[in-house]
Short mmCIF file of C-alpha atoms in Angstrom, two decimals:
data_model
loop_
_atom_site.label_atom_id
_atom_site.label_comp_id
_atom_site.label_asym_id
_atom_site.label_seq_id
_atom_site.Cartn_x
_atom_site.Cartn_y
_atom_site.Cartn_z
CA UNK J 286 -22.56 12.22 -12.89
CA UNK J 287 -19.01 11.08 -13.99
CA UNK J 288 -17.48 8.59 -11.25
CA UNK J 289 -14.18 9.84 -9.74
CA UNK J 290 -10.78 8.11 -9.55
CA UNK J 291 -8.52 9.68 -6.44
CA UNK J 292 -4.62 9.31 -7.13
CA UNK J 293 -3.16 10.09 -3.94
CA UNK J 294 0.34 10.31 -5.06
CA UNK J 295 0.79 11.55 -8.15
CA UNK J 296 4.20 10.20 -9.12
CA UNK J 297 4.73 7.83 -12.25
CA UNK J 298 3.33 5.17 -11.16
CA UNK J 299 0.20 6.90 -10.11
CA UNK J 300 0.19 8.88 -13.33
CA UNK J 301 0.60 5.31 -15.11
CA UNK J 302 -2.56 3.85 -13.39
CA UNK J 303 -4.75 6.67 -13.63
CA UNK J 304 -4.08 7.08 -17.50
CA UNK J 305 -5.29 3.62 -17.83
CA UNK J 306 -8.51 3.56 -15.19
CA UNK J 307 -9.40 7.21 -15.54
CA UNK J 308 -11.27 7.52 -19.45
CA UNK J 309 -14.47 8.59 -18.88
CA UNK J 310 -13.99 9.85 -15.62
CA UNK J 311 -13.01 12.57 -13.12
CA UNK J 312 -9.17 11.73 -12.45
CA UNK J 313 -8.33 14.06 -9.07
CA UNK J 314 -4.67 13.70 -9.00
CA UNK J 315 -3.58 14.59 -5.36
CA UNK J 316 0.52 15.46 -3.87
CA UNK J 317 1.94 16.83 -0.87
CA UNK J 318 3.21 19.45 -3.12
CA UNK J 319 0.54 21.11 -5.08
CA UNK J 320 2.50 22.24 -7.51
CA UNK J 321 3.35 18.63 -8.48
CA UNK J 322 -0.71 17.67 -8.71
CA UNK J 323 -1.46 21.15 -11.11
CA UNK J 324 1.39 20.35 -13.13
CA UNK J 325 -0.27 16.25 -13.74
CA UNK J 326 -3.76 17.60 -14.01
CA UNK J 327 -2.10 19.84 -16.76
CA UNK J 328 -0.54 16.97 -18.33
CA UNK J 329 -3.88 14.53 -18.39
CA UNK J 330 -6.23 17.62 -19.60
CA UNK J 331 -3.83 18.10 -22.38
CA UNK J 332 -4.23 14.20 -23.17
CA UNK J 333 -7.89 14.14 -22.88
CA UNK J 334 -8.94 13.54 -19.47
CA UNK J 335 -11.01 15.51 -16.90
CA UNK J 336 -8.57 15.96 -14.52
CA UNK J 337 -8.09 18.24 -11.48
CA UNK J 338 -5.51 18.65 -8.67
CA UNK J 339 -5.44 18.66 -5.21
CA UNK J 340 -2.79 19.14 -1.87
CA UNK J 341 -2.65 16.22 0.67
CA UNK J 342 -0.34 15.31 3.13
CA UNK J 343 -1.43 11.65 3.81
CA UNK J 344 0.70 11.94 7.77
CA UNK J 345 -1.90 14.75 8.69
CA UNK J 346 -5.98 13.11 9.61
CA UNK J 347 -7.36 16.82 8.63
CA UNK J 348 -5.43 17.25 5.07
CA UNK J 349 -6.77 13.52 4.40
CA UNK J 350 -10.63 14.26 5.27
CA UNK J 351 -10.10 17.60 3.37
CA UNK J 352 -9.20 15.35 -0.01
CA UNK J 353 -11.81 12.80 0.84
CA UNK J 354 -14.58 15.73 0.88
CA UNK J 355 -13.18 17.35 -2.31
CA UNK J 356 -13.41 14.03 -3.97
CA UNK J 357 -16.71 13.76 -3.40
CA UNK J 358 -17.92 17.29 -4.29
CA UNK J 359 -17.14 15.88 -7.68
CA UNK J 360 -19.07 12.95 -7.89
CA UNK J 361 -19.26 9.17 -6.49
CA UNK J 362 -15.74 7.75 -6.05
CA UNK J 363 -15.09 4.49 -7.64
CA UNK J 364 -11.46 4.16 -7.52
CA UNK J 365 -8.37 4.94 -4.92
CA UNK J 366 -4.64 4.94 -5.97
CA UNK J 367 -2.43 5.04 -3.25
CA UNK J 368 0.73 5.69 -4.82
CA UNK J 369 2.30 8.17 -1.92
CA UNK J 370 4.75 7.75 -0.11
CA UNK J 371 9.18 8.01 0.79
CA UNK J 372 11.41 5.90 0.33
CA UNK J 373 14.77 4.53 2.99
CA UNK J 374 17.11 7.06 1.50
CA UNK J 375 14.48 10.16 1.52
CA UNK J 376 13.76 10.37 5.46
CA UNK J 377 13.95 9.12 8.96
CA UNK J 378 12.70 6.39 10.66
CA UNK J 379 10.11 8.29 12.19
CA UNK J 380 8.46 10.01 8.92
CA UNK J 381 8.79 6.52 6.86
CA UNK J 382 6.50 4.67 9.84
CA UNK J 383 4.29 7.93 9.57
CA UNK J 384 3.61 8.53 6.00
CA UNK J 385 4.39 4.80 4.57
CA UNK J 386 2.23 3.05 7.29
CA UNK J 387 0.11 5.35 9.48
CA UNK J 388 -0.77 7.89 6.42
CA UNK J 389 -1.53 4.72 4.19
CA UNK J 390 -4.32 2.93 6.87
CA UNK J 391 -5.76 6.83 7.32
CA UNK J 392 -6.31 7.13 4.13
CA UNK J 393 -7.92 3.59 3.54
CA UNK J 394 -10.10 3.63 6.55
CA UNK J 395 -11.16 7.49 5.09
CA UNK J 396 -12.38 6.68 1.29
CA UNK J 397 -13.22 3.06 2.41
CA UNK J 398 -15.89 5.28 3.89
CA UNK J 399 -17.17 6.47 1.05
CA UNK J 400 -16.07 4.31 -1.46
CA UNK J 401 -18.43 3.76 -4.46
CA UNK J 402 -20.33 0.27 -4.68
CA UNK J 403 -18.27 -1.82 -7.37
CA UNK J 404 -15.61 0.77 -6.96
CA UNK J 405 -12.13 -0.71 -6.29
CA UNK J 406 -8.72 0.47 -4.95
CA UNK J 407 -5.04 -0.52 -5.34
CA UNK J 408 -2.56 0.68 -2.77
CA UNK J 409 1.57 0.57 -4.21
CA UNK J 410 3.61 -1.32 -1.55
CA UNK J 411 6.88 -2.41 -2.32
CA UNK J 412 8.72 -5.94 -2.79
CA UNK J 413 10.81 -4.68 0.64
CA UNK J 414 7.74 -6.03 2.78
CA UNK J 415 8.51 -9.72 1.16
CA UNK J 416 11.82 -9.83 2.24
CA UNK J 417 11.05 -8.66 6.14
CA UNK J 418 11.44 -11.70 8.27
CA UNK J 419 8.24 -13.27 9.62
CA UNK J 420 6.61 -11.45 12.53
CA UNK J 421 4.12 -13.25 15.11
CA UNK J 422 0.92 -13.86 14.54
CA UNK J 423 0.27 -11.00 16.82
CA UNK J 424 2.31 -8.39 14.80
CA UNK J 425 0.90 -9.22 11.83
CA UNK J 426 -3.04 -8.99 13.35
CA UNK J 427 -1.62 -5.62 15.11
CA UNK J 428 -0.39 -4.14 11.58
CA UNK J 429 -3.60 -5.23 10.33
CA UNK J 430 -6.39 -4.24 12.75
CA UNK J 431 -5.33 -1.63 15.13
CA UNK J 432 -6.98 1.54 14.72
CA UNK J 433 -5.07 4.01 13.03
CA UNK J 434 -4.46 6.70 15.77
CA UNK J 435 -3.14 3.73 17.71
CA UNK J 436 -1.00 2.01 15.38
CA UNK J 437 2.17 4.14 15.70
CA UNK J 438 2.02 3.31 19.22
CA UNK J 439 2.63 -0.50 18.79
CA UNK J 440 5.48 -1.63 21.38
CA UNK J 441 7.39 -3.09 18.00
CA UNK J 442 7.34 0.42 16.07
CA UNK J 443 8.43 2.70 18.87
CA UNK J 444 11.49 4.61 19.14
CA UNK J 445 14.88 1.91 19.77
CA UNK J 446 12.79 -0.88 18.61
CA UNK J 447 13.20 -0.10 14.35
CA UNK J 448 16.56 -0.70 13.27
CA UNK J 449 17.31 1.60 10.64
CA UNK J 450 15.03 3.63 7.74
CA UNK J 451 15.34 0.18 5.60
CA UNK J 452 14.08 -1.75 8.12
CA UNK J 453 11.02 0.93 8.91
CA UNK J 454 10.42 0.72 5.04
CA UNK J 455 9.77 -2.82 5.44
CA UNK J 456 7.89 -2.58 8.40
CA UNK J 457 5.91 -0.33 6.85
CA UNK J 458 5.06 -2.05 3.78
CA UNK J 459 4.43 -5.67 5.19
CA UNK J 460 1.98 -3.65 7.20
CA UNK J 461 0.69 -1.76 3.95
CA UNK J 462 0.29 -5.72 2.75
CA UNK J 463 -1.71 -6.83 6.09
CA UNK J 464 -3.84 -3.66 6.34
CA UNK J 465 -5.20 -4.09 3.02
CA UNK J 466 -6.08 -7.82 3.80
CA UNK J 467 -8.15 -6.19 6.62
CA UNK J 468 -9.71 -3.12 4.68
CA UNK J 469 -10.32 -5.43 1.93
CA UNK J 470 -13.33 -7.12 4.14
CA UNK J 471 -14.81 -3.56 4.99
CA UNK J 472 -14.41 -2.17 1.61
CA UNK J 473 -16.68 -5.63 0.54
CA UNK J 474 -19.71 -4.36 2.77
CA UNK J 475 -20.26 -1.30 0.37
CA UNK J 476 -19.69 -3.52 -2.48
CA UNK J 477 -15.66 -2.29 -3.20
CA UNK J 478 -12.53 -4.35 -3.78
CA UNK J 479 -8.82 -3.44 -2.68
CA UNK J 480 -5.43 -4.89 -3.65
CA UNK J 481 -1.95 -4.74 -3.03
CA UNK J 482 1.06 -4.15 -5.55
CA UNK J 483 4.50 -4.76 -4.26
CA UNK J 484 7.13 -3.79 -7.12
CA UNK J 485 10.76 -4.25 -7.44
CA UNK J 486 12.69 -1.98 -9.15
CA UNK J 487 10.65 0.43 -11.04
CA UNK J 488 12.19 3.97 -12.63
CA UNK J 489 10.88 6.36 -11.31
CA UNK J 490 12.54 9.91 -9.36
CA UNK J 491 12.22 7.64 -6.19
CA UNK J 492 14.40 5.12 -7.43
CA UNK J 493 16.77 6.96 -9.50
CA UNK J 494 17.27 8.94 -5.48
CA UNK J 495 17.71 5.40 -4.25
CA UNK J 496 19.98 4.90 -7.25
CA UNK J 497 22.15 7.58 -6.60
CA UNK J 498 22.23 7.38 -2.96
CA UNK J 499 24.02 5.15 -0.19
CA UNK J 500 22.16 1.73 -1.07
CA UNK J 501 22.37 2.38 -5.04
CA UNK J 502 25.06 -0.60 -5.18
CA UNK J 503 22.36 -2.75 -3.59
CA UNK J 504 19.58 -1.31 -5.67
CA UNK J 505 22.47 -2.49 -8.89
CA UNK J 506 23.32 -5.56 -7.68
CA UNK J 507 19.33 -6.80 -7.15
CA UNK J 508 18.75 -5.39 -11.46
CA UNK J 509 21.53 -7.19 -12.13
CA UNK J 510 20.75 -10.59 -10.09
CA UNK J 511 17.12 -10.87 -10.93
CA UNK J 512 16.22 -13.19 -13.56
CA UNK J 513 14.61 -10.45 -16.10
CA UNK J 514 17.68 -8.88 -15.32
CA UNK J 515 16.35 -5.00 -15.85
CA UNK J 516 14.48 -3.09 -13.80
CA UNK J 517 10.57 -2.16 -14.81
CA UNK J 518 8.38 0.64 -15.48
CA UNK J 519 5.63 2.39 -14.63
CA UNK J 520 3.45 1.43 -17.39
CA UNK J 521 4.03 -2.36 -16.46
CA UNK J 522 2.95 -1.63 -13.01
CA UNK J 523 -0.16 0.12 -14.54
CA UNK J 524 -1.00 -3.09 -16.49
CA UNK J 525 -1.52 -5.14 -13.17
CA UNK J 526 -3.53 -2.56 -11.54
CA UNK J 527 -5.68 -1.63 -14.85
CA UNK J 528 -6.39 -5.67 -14.38
CA UNK J 529 -7.18 -5.45 -10.85
CA UNK J 530 -9.29 -2.29 -10.71
CA UNK J 531 -11.05 -3.52 -13.63
CA UNK J 532 -13.96 -6.13 -14.32
CA UNK J 533 -11.72 -8.92 -15.44
CA UNK J 534 -10.34 -8.68 -11.74
CA UNK J 535 -14.00 -8.77 -10.14
CA UNK J 536 -12.76 -11.79 -7.76
CA UNK J 537 -10.04 -10.69 -6.62
CA UNK J 538 -9.74 -8.53 -3.25
CA UNK J 539 -7.53 -8.39 -0.35
CA UNK J 540 -4.42 -9.87 -2.13
CA UNK J 541 -0.79 -8.55 -2.20
CA UNK J 542 0.73 -8.71 -5.97
CA UNK J 543 4.39 -9.13 -6.06
CA UNK J 544 6.15 -7.42 -9.64
CA UNK J 545 9.53 -7.56 -9.16
CA UNK J 546 11.54 -9.17 -11.82
CA UNK J 547 12.19 -12.04 -9.68
CA UNK J 548 14.19 -10.23 -7.08
CA UNK J 549 12.36 -11.57 -4.24
CA UNK J 550 13.03 -14.96 -5.61
CA UNK J 551 16.93 -14.93 -6.05
CA UNK J 552 16.94 -13.33 -2.61
CA UNK J 553 15.63 -16.87 -1.89
CA UNK J 554 16.64 -19.28 -4.52
CA UNK J 555 19.31 -17.23 -6.54
CA UNK J 556 22.39 -15.53 -7.13
CA UNK J 557 20.83 -12.42 -4.54
CA UNK J 558 20.71 -15.59 -1.45
CA UNK J 559 22.59 -14.45 1.70
CA UNK J 560 24.67 -17.70 1.14
CA UNK J 561 24.52 -17.88 -2.66
CA UNK J 562 28.49 -18.48 -4.19
CA UNK J 563 30.10 -14.74 -5.26
CA UNK J 564 31.30 -14.29 -8.20
#
């Protein structure tokens, strides 16, 4: 029976990774909008992959469980790519926390119960989590270890405690990296690995929404002010993901990989730093 790779969030990055790791396996592409998943599955099928589609709302426990069952019905789940999420310009504080933080934790918990020995997972997070000021050790542990259904009841995530949608996004992405560290221990008990990738600005429909939205000027400044001087591509993220999910990444788990063209470096020590001289 073929192994199964599950792509949660069948957008450009998720698809790019699946093309790298899905050959000879069954690829299940899942998206909030089933039509998007079906279109991605058609493209994969036309390119020679064994692909199918499903709808999933990662903010719904029942929906995620249904996806887990659908995946297991296809064969042993050896790979998970969690790339679903919303950006600060796309949603409210509540929705960002519900989807990006709670939804990711839910996906990792449920698939962690069925991931096959030798399997591997990737969570697509964001450079934004690296720009959030340090949390307390107690807050870090709470984001990593709080049971999924209690996660959104943490006092620093309650209404009024989160300043705006960017703050919600940064908290969610920091939480993703911490959650992956904790879940990697659990996944390891099944002989599987789990890591986070934190991309910078990668040109996708989501990034284009940001570039044309209220934070567009800030995004363009990041691109111009980083050492690489450009945005990234989904295929560049996929190259790293393929390493982490493949045999060459066998000693890597519970880690977060920043791949942002040096934006974070520039925020700390370069022209994007708050105290840097302005041209």
